[in-house]
Amino acid sequence: MGRTLAEKVWDDHVVRRAEGEPDLLFIDLHLLHEVTSPQAFDGLRNAGRQVRRLDLTIATEDHNTPTLDIDKPIADPVSRVQLETLRKNAAEFGVRLHSLGDVEQGVVHVVGPQLGLTQPGMTVVCGDSHTSTHGAFGGLAFGIGTSQVEHVLATQTLPMTRPKTMAITVDGELPDGVTAKDLILAIIAKIGTGGGQGYVLEYRGSAIEQLSMEARMTICNMSIEAGARAGMIAPDATTFAYLEGREHAPKGEDWDAAVAYWKTLRSDDDAVFDAEVFIKADELSPFVTWGTNPGQGAPLSANVPDPASYEDASERLAAEKALEYMGLEAGQALRDVKVDTVFVGSCTNGRIEDLRAVADIVKGRKVADGVRMLVVPGSARVGLEAAAEGLDQVFKDAGAEWRYAGCSMCLGMNPDQLAPGERSASTSNRNFEGRQGKGGRTHLVSPQVAAATAVLGHLASPADLSDSPADRTPAGV
Amino acid sequence: MEAFTKHTGRAVPLRRSNVDTDQIIPAHWLKKVTRDGFEDGLFEAWRKDPEFVLNKPEREGATVLVAGPDFGTGSSREHAVWALQNYGFKTVISARFADIFRGNSLKNGLLTVVLDQKVVDALWELVESDPQAEITVDLEAREVRAEGVTASFELDENSRWRLLNGLDDISITLQNESDIATYEAKRPSFKPQTIQV
Ligand code: SF4
């Protein structure tokens, strides 16, 4: 019987298999950041252990870093101590670290792929649930807890029980203006926030094959919001083209050997998945969330649902509570929902392609009165790339704030937060209560919807912008 | 982790049931970046009361905690175990532990001993009437002994083996070090490296 992509990658990493025990898996790449690593290093120190494979380990600072005045001392003592602890640990153990101010600093899940460190067929782990992002290259990537971080540091392996596999096949073509973000929000709304629990998701089908690497990362990033620890997409010519020439991509003969191997990384025709889901791309439209979990979403053209329409009692209750928290009325048109803040960034949509899409829409337009728009590149390098293309000026001319790289308002561990009751359209991945600041209300959207929303001041898609690009005030006037 | 074979020490009688992990170590301590230094957070709220048993001078240096039933319920924070260990406890005796707390404690080398409430009552009486009384927890013999008390306890063979040998998950994996080395030797050269070593 054939094997699925996940099974192939898994089998290639088994260090030891014994009856009645979890498999011991080798880890190809271990990413670290300041929040979940301190106790792991402490554990190593207490036991007198070293990092086994410094050459497979890399750290960056992201969750606590400010996006303004990055040359000044960090005001919040807790944030400062976490960052200083990572710096001390990296120096003591010899771990490569990209600190605030370094060109390779940024959100850990943006940094790995951009350096070419994330490649097909690899096992990638990080003490962060959105590690699933890296599965876009056709590897197994999952978030781990702090004691597992310590385990990987010390042994470069993890004992793991093999997950089940789920195929999510998306056929057809995404209509104009519909993005990877809309697709993944629609998938989560369909299977639910627990639908992927216990599975590795494999996204496949013609609509997936047409996506860029950035878009694939957006999809895999949010696998965890469907309850799955990992999501993956088989590598193809798009993957290889993205990797070729990157700093850590294989070169010369190694490149040829790698590509030959990577080409074997697809689910066999006769492979059997434990579960299958089918989605028609042509039926999708821009999608936004109205509730307080990523599964509570609807097409932008729809109305806020009526909790009474849910048959399941717990879902009804959840919807009631969500509407109360979000300050929304059942039946209200989603397009009428006014926002105070628009956040563009995060490991879901903070890559160069996302910034280009946003710039394209706000160019020559103005952010609506009373709306604050924050544009935060996913990494310092993305920020430089955007600046080289003049995108920073486009954002500033439109009245948006152009910031330094980091997680920023995705979770508000730094000063970028929503005030209580404030409402945002955000390109990030979690709309939990208080995620972007105590009492803040979050609508998850695509970069395109974020941009149109910023201009109009209410949830909107680019199609709602009446002026054609020709009528716009040219940038810089 | 430290091996646990047999431990003898004075005890703290904690006559409370349903002690949850928030009471063991309050949430604001979770921002700390180390595994040690949690001793001051242990039972922080209760320790504000000078009459709380831990504050009594005769309990200083005690290493055995004799607690009421359902010890360690609530959040899964491993910090609760670290706090008890940082304070100096080697073992906790109770009639019932919350599952996750028990798992965390055994993983970290803190022996949690389940005894009948009747035995716990007898231990409480003993150490309350004589604060100098010592309790011995013998993992090899799976037995708790104190003046007038001898009680056997159960622990699954795997956990016992790990404690007796001081093996944490990492040490167990490292027992298969040769498998890891063999695997490493055959990894293809095209796999990326973050630094040259
Ligand atoms: S950008 Fe948001 S989701 Fe991504 S790693 Fe940072 S906090 Fe987590």
XYZ file of C-alpha atoms and ligand atoms in Angstrom:
682
model
C 0.000 0.000 0.000
C 1.204 3.495 -0.803
C 2.159 6.009 1.820
C 1.053 9.579 2.439
C 3.494 12.477 2.395
C 3.351 12.701 6.193
C 4.148 8.996 6.539
C 7.112 9.262 4.193
C 8.647 12.162 6.103
C 7.923 10.425 9.402
C 9.520 7.143 8.327
C 12.629 8.964 7.131
C 13.200 10.356 10.626
C 12.719 7.337 12.861
C 15.836 6.906 14.982
C 14.418 4.068 17.018
C 11.207 2.101 16.970
C 10.254 -0.343 19.713
C 7.095 -2.229 20.470
C 4.805 -0.368 22.841
C 6.906 2.798 22.809
C 6.520 6.035 20.863
C 8.875 6.395 17.885
C 12.015 8.380 18.532
C 12.192 10.984 15.745
C 15.221 12.932 14.591
C 14.713 16.701 14.373
C 16.328 18.499 11.414
C 15.754 22.056 12.584
C 15.040 23.535 16.009
C 13.885 27.141 16.155
C 13.981 29.061 19.429
C 12.555 32.328 20.693
C 12.619 34.134 24.012
C 9.290 33.067 25.504
C 9.452 29.272 25.642
C 13.182 28.607 25.890
C 14.419 29.933 29.269
C 13.394 26.974 31.466
C 14.682 24.568 28.833
C 18.149 26.103 28.990
C 17.869 26.132 32.759
C 17.130 22.408 32.685
C 20.214 21.775 30.553
C 22.329 23.785 32.929
C 21.008 21.979 36.016
C 21.781 18.612 34.444
C 25.173 19.717 33.112
C 24.128 19.047 29.523
C 25.072 20.731 26.258
C 23.110 21.503 23.102
C 23.685 18.378 21.005
C 23.432 19.965 17.552
C 24.196 23.661 17.531
C 24.313 23.404 13.751
C 20.621 22.506 13.644
C 19.531 25.196 16.090
C 18.748 28.875 15.583
C 17.151 31.549 17.761
C 15.491 34.881 17.181
C 13.683 37.521 19.226
C 10.116 38.253 18.257
C 7.284 38.087 20.783
C 8.474 40.833 23.152
C 10.350 43.117 20.794
C 9.109 46.685 20.355
C 8.307 47.929 16.861
C 9.222 51.553 17.641
C 12.430 53.011 19.063
C 14.217 49.697 18.841
C 17.482 51.323 19.837
C 16.108 52.357 23.247
C 16.046 50.090 26.316
C 12.864 48.025 26.557
C 10.511 49.599 29.070
C 8.589 46.554 30.297
C 10.830 44.697 32.777
C 9.300 41.276 32.047
C 9.901 41.635 28.293
C 13.386 42.914 28.893
C 14.325 40.020 31.168
C 13.019 37.446 28.679
C 15.086 38.939 25.866
C 18.187 39.316 28.025
C 17.815 35.716 29.196
C 17.752 34.458 25.609
C 20.849 36.500 24.805
C 22.689 35.092 27.843
C 21.644 31.528 27.065
C 22.585 31.789 23.394
C 26.007 33.151 24.313
C 26.605 30.540 27.000
C 25.577 27.533 24.901
C 26.800 28.827 21.536
C 23.415 29.092 19.795
C 23.139 31.318 16.713
C 20.864 34.220 17.654
C 19.378 37.040 15.620
C 18.695 39.856 18.056
C 16.654 42.998 17.690
C 18.440 45.229 15.204
C 19.923 42.302 13.247
C 18.821 42.017 9.604
C 17.700 38.396 10.096
C 15.644 39.162 13.223
C 11.906 38.668 12.994
C 9.029 36.336 13.683
C 10.598 32.899 13.998
C 8.318 31.392 11.320
C 9.222 34.082 8.817
C 12.947 33.852 9.513
C 13.409 30.088 8.911
C 11.935 30.000 5.388
C 13.510 33.284 4.360
C 16.992 31.967 5.184
C 16.288 28.830 3.195
C 16.603 26.755 6.391
C 13.117 25.318 6.015
C 13.197 22.730 3.253
C 11.067 19.848 1.979
C 11.111 16.581 3.868
C 12.462 18.058 7.097
C 11.264 17.756 10.666
C 11.051 21.239 12.163
C 10.089 22.049 15.758
C 9.771 25.183 17.852
C 8.231 26.014 21.207
C 5.383 27.753 19.414
C 2.143 26.394 18.039
C 2.405 28.177 14.671
C 5.437 26.096 13.744
C 2.945 24.385 11.428
C 3.818 27.222 8.984
C 6.963 25.387 7.860
C 4.923 22.443 6.582
C 4.261 24.570 3.489
C 7.578 23.237 2.166
C 6.519 19.626 2.500
C 8.058 18.789 5.861
C 6.653 17.819 9.244
C 6.639 20.882 11.466
C 4.956 21.169 14.832
C 4.908 23.212 18.003
C 6.275 21.714 21.244
C 6.239 22.506 24.980
C 9.159 23.739 27.047
C 10.159 20.322 28.382
C 10.228 19.070 24.789
C 12.369 22.062 23.821
C 14.851 20.889 26.437
C 14.602 17.344 25.107
C 15.432 18.463 21.570
C 18.259 20.707 22.736
C 19.840 17.800 24.599
C 19.187 14.952 22.156
C 18.057 16.433 18.791
C 15.218 13.909 18.952
C 11.671 13.646 20.291
C 9.632 10.615 21.293
C 6.399 10.972 19.321
C 3.282 8.971 18.585
C 2.402 8.947 14.920
C -0.601 11.171 14.155
C -3.417 10.276 11.800
C -3.580 11.868 8.349
C -6.290 14.035 6.804
C -6.357 15.142 3.173
C -7.941 18.508 2.447
C -8.409 18.677 -1.290
C -9.143 22.081 -2.775
C -9.944 21.871 -6.465
C -10.739 24.590 -8.954
C -9.531 28.147 -9.005
C -9.803 30.850 -6.352
C -11.927 33.706 -7.737
C -10.337 37.148 -8.143
C -9.732 38.851 -4.821
C -9.959 35.595 -2.864
C -6.740 34.675 -1.099
C -5.116 31.858 0.834
C -6.288 33.511 4.060
C -9.928 33.386 2.940
C -9.444 29.747 1.994
C -7.991 28.673 5.341
C -10.618 30.641 7.294
C -13.289 28.879 5.240
C -11.650 25.497 5.885
C -11.574 26.126 9.652
C -15.198 27.295 9.628
C -16.067 24.064 7.834
C -14.171 21.495 9.926
C -14.233 23.444 13.201
C -11.492 24.457 15.606
C -11.234 20.867 16.813
C -11.715 19.223 13.402
C -8.030 18.584 12.847
C -7.263 17.265 16.321
C -4.970 14.242 16.189
C -4.284 14.675 12.464
C -1.598 15.994 10.207
C -3.425 17.921 7.489
C -2.238 17.626 3.889
C -3.565 20.388 1.642
C -3.707 19.296 -1.986
C -5.598 19.795 -5.208
C -5.317 22.165 -8.150
C -6.121 25.327 -6.169
C -3.297 24.591 -3.720
C -0.827 23.829 -6.510
C -1.425 27.305 -7.955
C -0.502 29.063 -4.706
C 2.792 30.874 -4.098
C 5.016 29.780 -1.189
C 3.872 32.784 0.855
C 0.254 31.781 0.369
C 1.035 28.154 1.239
C 2.655 29.302 4.453
C -0.480 31.289 5.324
C -2.530 28.105 4.946
C -0.224 25.796 6.898
C 0.240 28.460 9.593
C -3.400 28.232 10.580
C -3.588 24.418 10.668
C -3.266 24.706 14.431
C -6.445 26.832 14.512
C -8.235 23.788 13.134
C -6.783 21.760 16.015
C -4.057 20.053 13.960
C -0.485 20.186 15.173
C 0.845 20.149 11.633
C -0.217 20.938 8.090
C 1.737 20.213 4.938
C 1.798 20.722 1.185
C 3.780 18.516 -1.202
C 6.830 20.310 -2.629
C 6.818 21.150 -6.348
C 8.456 23.505 -8.855
C 7.119 26.517 -6.907
C 8.855 25.251 -3.763
C 12.140 24.579 -5.525
C 12.105 27.994 -7.244
C 11.512 29.714 -3.888
C 14.450 27.897 -2.301
C 17.016 28.085 -5.067
C 19.754 30.555 -4.260
C 18.669 31.216 -0.661
C 21.468 31.423 1.881
C 21.007 27.937 3.347
C 19.564 26.144 0.323
C 21.757 23.324 -1.015
C 24.219 24.261 -3.746
C 25.738 22.441 -6.740
C 25.630 18.657 -6.493
C 23.834 18.895 -3.182
C 21.063 20.859 -4.884
C 20.595 18.133 -7.490
C 20.574 15.395 -4.875
C 18.130 17.373 -2.762
C 15.718 18.037 -5.627
C 15.821 14.359 -6.623
C 14.793 13.460 -3.063
C 12.245 16.242 -2.763
C 10.483 15.020 -5.896
C 9.685 11.749 -4.127
C 7.844 13.642 -1.422
C 4.213 13.309 -2.432
C 1.427 11.080 -1.270
C 1.273 7.946 -3.418
C -1.810 7.570 -5.600
C -2.929 4.562 -3.590
C -2.136 6.099 -0.199
C -5.034 6.014 2.232
C -5.838 8.974 4.487
C -7.662 8.505 7.767
C -10.022 11.330 6.825
C -10.774 13.406 3.720
C -12.334 16.830 3.170
C -13.192 18.376 -0.203
C -13.513 22.085 -0.931
C -14.441 23.826 -4.182
C -12.251 26.871 -4.642
C -14.618 28.532 -7.125
C -17.334 28.866 -4.503
C -15.233 30.898 -2.084
C -15.331 34.636 -1.431
C -13.533 36.958 1.019
C -13.993 35.559 4.495
C -13.888 37.277 7.880
C -14.419 36.162 11.466
C -17.211 37.595 13.593
C -16.555 35.645 16.813
C -13.848 34.833 19.310
C -12.335 31.742 17.764
C -11.001 31.319 14.224
C -13.811 28.900 13.358
C -16.447 31.583 13.899
C -16.191 33.095 10.444
C -18.433 33.882 7.481
C -18.234 35.370 4.000
C -17.797 39.143 4.143
C -21.046 39.509 2.204
C -22.990 37.656 4.924
C -24.643 38.890 8.093
C -23.612 38.184 11.663
C -25.242 34.813 12.390
C -28.102 34.415 14.809
C -27.016 32.170 17.705
C -30.566 30.746 17.765
C -29.868 29.187 14.364
C -27.347 26.745 15.863
C -28.731 23.328 16.638
C -25.880 22.340 18.885
C -26.447 23.834 22.351
C -22.779 24.409 23.152
C -22.199 26.108 19.777
C -25.232 28.306 20.390
C -23.904 29.324 23.771
C -20.448 29.971 22.318
C -21.958 32.167 19.597
C -24.030 34.121 22.134
C -20.998 34.759 24.299
C -18.899 35.682 21.275
C -21.424 38.242 20.016
C -21.654 39.773 23.449
C -17.893 40.073 23.741
C -17.560 41.367 20.181
C -20.362 43.899 20.631
C -22.229 42.647 17.560
C -25.932 42.099 16.817
C -27.269 38.978 15.151
C -28.341 39.791 11.595
C -26.133 42.858 11.262
C -24.302 43.029 7.916
C -20.603 42.237 8.387
C -19.800 45.022 5.930
C -21.344 47.547 8.349
C -18.930 46.673 11.151
C -16.705 49.698 11.803
C -13.137 49.207 13.006
C -10.721 51.374 15.002
C -7.501 49.627 14.086
C -6.117 47.656 11.173
C -3.145 45.387 11.820
C -1.106 44.029 8.922
C 1.597 41.587 9.962
C 2.311 38.326 11.884
C 3.596 34.931 10.783
C 0.308 34.424 8.936
C 0.446 37.479 6.677
C 3.626 39.449 7.380
C 5.624 38.399 4.336
C 6.630 40.535 1.359
C 3.820 39.309 -0.874
C 1.289 40.359 1.781
C 2.799 43.819 2.097
C 2.763 44.221 -1.687
C -0.906 43.293 -1.822
C -1.733 45.842 0.865
C 0.387 48.569 -0.741
C -1.288 47.932 -4.061
C -4.660 48.745 -2.541
C -3.779 51.691 -0.293
C -1.536 53.346 -2.886
C -2.894 56.816 -3.619
C -5.674 56.331 -1.076
C -6.001 57.411 2.529
C -6.655 55.465 5.693
C -10.127 56.495 6.891
C -10.434 59.202 9.537
C -10.251 57.826 13.045
C -8.688 54.543 11.933
C -5.204 53.574 13.017
C -3.348 51.285 10.610
C -0.219 49.431 11.684
C 1.997 47.726 9.124
C 4.536 45.435 10.768
C 6.827 43.374 8.551
C 7.275 39.758 9.643
C 11.035 40.153 9.706
C 13.631 42.889 9.455
C 14.563 41.574 6.016
C 10.969 41.767 4.800
C 10.980 45.343 6.082
C 14.121 46.154 4.084
C 12.745 44.504 0.973
C 9.532 46.495 1.283
C 11.465 49.714 1.783
C 13.614 48.972 -1.266
C 10.426 48.698 -3.289
C 9.122 51.958 -1.829
C 6.228 50.261 -0.054
C 7.060 51.969 3.247
C 6.435 55.332 1.574
C 3.146 54.108 0.130
C 1.993 53.127 3.625
C 3.133 56.381 5.189
C 1.527 58.456 2.435
C -1.734 56.656 3.058
C -1.499 57.547 6.737
C -0.496 54.119 8.052
C 2.218 53.532 10.656
C 5.240 51.672 9.301
C 6.972 49.723 12.079
C 9.925 47.464 12.823
C 9.586 43.676 12.638
C 8.119 41.353 15.274
C 4.966 39.651 16.490
C 3.612 43.009 17.595
C -0.172 43.288 17.799
C -0.677 39.639 16.870
C -0.577 38.988 20.606
C 0.311 42.315 22.194
C 3.186 41.144 24.380
C 4.901 44.396 23.412
C 3.251 47.858 23.627
C 1.252 47.331 20.378
C -2.150 46.528 21.849
C -5.837 47.218 21.437
C -7.502 49.264 24.160
C -10.539 47.703 25.898
C -13.519 47.696 23.523
C -11.385 48.674 20.529
C -12.075 46.745 17.340
C -9.506 45.591 14.810
C -9.325 43.998 11.411
C -6.193 41.891 11.701
C -4.230 39.730 9.278
C -3.046 37.546 12.195
C -4.384 34.145 13.196
C -6.139 34.335 16.569
C -9.229 36.300 17.543
C -9.425 34.967 21.108
C -10.784 37.265 23.807
C -8.086 39.708 24.813
C -5.523 38.303 22.383
C -4.581 41.714 20.973
C -5.059 43.545 24.258
C -7.434 43.261 27.202
C -11.015 43.732 26.022
C -9.902 44.137 22.382
C -12.152 42.783 19.601
C -10.490 41.102 16.654
C -11.774 40.268 13.167
C -9.404 38.011 11.244
C -9.079 39.041 7.599
C -6.842 38.723 4.553
C -4.297 41.465 3.740
C -6.536 42.653 0.899
C -9.570 42.954 3.154
C -7.409 44.654 5.799
C -6.315 47.265 3.259
C -9.817 47.982 1.950
C -11.121 48.086 5.529
C -8.485 50.645 6.475
C -9.542 52.894 3.595
C -13.292 52.610 4.169
C -13.299 52.349 7.968
C -15.580 49.307 7.971
C -15.044 45.666 6.992
C -14.705 45.708 3.210
C -13.033 44.051 0.263
C -11.093 45.810 -2.513
C -14.151 45.393 -4.760
C -15.989 47.826 -2.477
C -13.579 50.635 -3.283
C -15.464 52.770 -5.778
C -12.656 54.889 -7.160
C -10.667 53.233 -9.889
C -6.885 53.411 -9.463
C -6.760 56.109 -12.162
C -8.849 58.515 -10.030
C -6.618 58.141 -7.011
C -4.357 60.864 -5.775
C -0.926 59.799 -6.930
C 1.389 58.751 -4.117
C 3.522 61.561 -2.740
C 1.198 64.445 -3.667
C 17.268 14.303 37.758
C 18.209 13.142 41.233
C 17.640 9.466 41.988
C 15.151 8.617 44.735
C 15.760 5.435 46.671
C 14.962 6.178 50.290
C 14.351 9.438 52.100
C 14.001 10.236 55.791
C 13.019 13.655 57.055
C 10.761 15.741 59.221
C 7.321 16.584 57.901
C 4.833 19.395 57.386
C 1.225 18.409 58.062
C -0.992 20.275 55.567
C -4.539 19.651 56.731
C -6.284 20.903 53.609
C -7.926 19.081 50.748
C -8.181 20.143 47.115
C -5.042 22.205 47.132
C -4.882 23.422 43.537
C -1.793 24.457 41.613
C -2.814 28.117 41.816
C -2.494 27.846 45.581
C 0.777 25.970 45.298
C 2.238 28.625 42.990
C 0.137 31.649 41.914
C -0.046 32.570 38.220
C 2.053 35.706 38.438
C 5.086 33.541 39.209
C 4.810 31.956 35.763
C 6.550 34.902 34.116
C 9.836 33.839 35.630
C 12.483 32.596 33.224
C 14.146 30.013 35.462
C 13.247 26.699 37.059
C 14.560 27.710 40.426
C 13.727 30.536 42.789
C 10.087 29.506 43.156
C 10.415 28.715 46.889
C 9.106 32.135 47.926
C 6.029 31.665 45.763
C 5.113 28.328 47.320
C 1.705 28.676 49.018
C 2.288 32.429 48.779
C -1.203 33.541 49.829
C -1.346 31.251 52.867
C 2.117 32.163 54.023
C 0.968 35.731 54.668
C -0.705 34.245 57.746
C 1.938 33.783 60.477
C -0.100 30.871 61.853
C 0.183 28.923 58.577
C 1.946 25.650 59.283
C 4.856 26.356 56.942
C 5.651 29.497 58.939
C 6.119 27.657 62.237
C 9.772 27.593 63.305
C 9.592 23.907 64.189
C 8.749 23.066 60.548
C 11.876 24.625 59.157
C 13.962 22.162 57.182
C 11.116 19.682 56.793
C 11.292 17.681 53.563
C 8.128 15.580 53.612
C 4.752 17.178 52.869
C 1.754 15.290 54.244
C -1.255 16.783 52.438
C -5.014 16.286 52.308
C -6.754 14.501 49.436
C -6.850 15.832 45.820
C -3.552 17.608 45.984
C -2.401 19.425 42.819
C -5.682 19.944 40.971
C -6.215 22.785 38.478
C -3.828 24.104 35.873
C -1.115 21.862 34.460
C 1.755 24.168 35.380
C 4.970 22.256 36.039
C 5.998 25.242 38.188
C 3.966 23.743 41.060
C 6.396 20.837 41.234
C 9.421 23.100 40.883
C 8.141 25.306 43.729
C 7.794 22.327 46.090
C 11.248 21.084 45.138
C 12.839 24.527 45.364
C 11.432 24.852 48.879
C 13.117 21.589 49.817
C 10.378 18.970 49.643
C 11.516 15.562 48.416
C 8.213 13.778 48.639
C 4.494 14.504 49.072
C 2.097 12.098 50.744
C -1.644 12.319 50.065
C -4.667 10.061 49.716
C -5.249 11.327 46.174
C -3.327 13.428 43.634
C -4.543 15.169 40.486
C -3.319 13.189 37.448
C -1.344 15.879 35.655
C 0.337 17.026 38.847
C 1.323 13.453 39.604
C 2.729 12.988 36.109
C 4.698 16.217 36.367
C 6.030 15.339 39.812
C 7.307 11.922 38.803
C 8.887 13.417 35.672
C 10.808 15.844 37.870
C 11.844 13.416 40.594
C 9.396 14.528 43.288
C 7.980 11.282 44.686
C 4.223 11.462 45.223
C 3.054 8.732 47.568
C -0.574 7.644 47.724
C -1.663 6.300 51.122
C -5.041 5.631 52.711
C -6.558 8.659 54.390
C -6.435 6.652 57.654
C -2.663 6.410 57.364
C -2.425 10.093 56.430
C -4.461 10.887 59.573
C -2.057 8.831 61.679
C 0.942 10.662 60.174
C -0.701 14.037 60.810
C -1.281 13.141 64.472
C 2.252 11.895 64.889
C 4.020 14.925 63.423
C 1.671 17.393 65.076
C 2.299 15.935 68.534
C 6.016 15.568 67.878
C 7.399 18.021 65.296
C 10.773 16.232 65.491
C 9.258 12.909 64.381
C 10.742 11.641 61.147
C 9.055 9.881 58.262
C 10.898 7.476 55.999
C 9.734 6.946 52.435
C 11.436 3.849 51.078
C 10.928 3.456 47.343
C 12.939 0.236 47.141
C 10.651 -1.438 49.672
C 7.633 0.638 48.525
C 6.991 1.451 52.156
C 6.392 4.453 54.399
C 7.627 4.131 57.982
C 7.289 6.331 61.020
C 6.821 5.740 64.721
C 3.807 3.476 64.996
C 3.147 3.535 61.238
C 4.213 1.085 58.556
C 2.318 1.305 55.288
C 3.085 0.017 51.850
C 2.279 2.052 48.729
C 1.984 1.363 45.034
C 3.816 2.866 42.117
C 3.930 1.546 38.563
C 7.116 -0.303 37.688
C 8.201 2.127 34.978
C 7.953 5.222 37.187
C 9.687 3.398 40.016
C 12.537 2.305 37.777
C 12.970 5.844 36.505
C 12.997 7.352 39.998
C 15.333 4.725 41.452
C 17.784 5.401 38.640
C 17.232 9.141 38.481
C 16.220 8.911 34.823
C 14.281 11.755 33.219
C 12.939 11.585 29.637
C 16.186 12.963 28.341
C 18.355 10.428 30.154
C 16.162 7.641 28.843
C 16.552 8.905 25.277
C 20.284 9.262 25.823
C 20.448 5.575 26.717
C 19.817 5.123 22.997
C 22.587 7.506 22.106
C 24.120 5.023 19.682
C 20.881 4.918 17.686
C 20.970 8.698 17.415
C 24.616 8.664 16.352
C 23.932 5.981 13.740
C 21.072 8.026 12.356
C 23.174 11.187 12.298
C 25.950 9.448 10.394
C 23.660 8.606 7.494
C 21.860 11.956 7.175
C 22.269 13.313 3.644
C 24.784 16.113 3.163
C 22.244 18.410 1.516
C 20.392 18.975 4.792
C 20.885 22.555 5.979
C 23.047 23.707 8.886
C 22.539 26.926 10.832
C 26.238 27.254 11.612
C 29.433 25.484 10.595
C 30.743 23.299 13.393
S 3.274 36.393 14.889
Fe 1.685 35.830 16.327
S 1.201 33.711 15.913
Fe 3.135 34.182 14.909
S 4.694 33.526 16.356
Fe 4.294 35.695 16.731
S 2.710 35.712 18.310
Fe 2.763 33.657 17.489
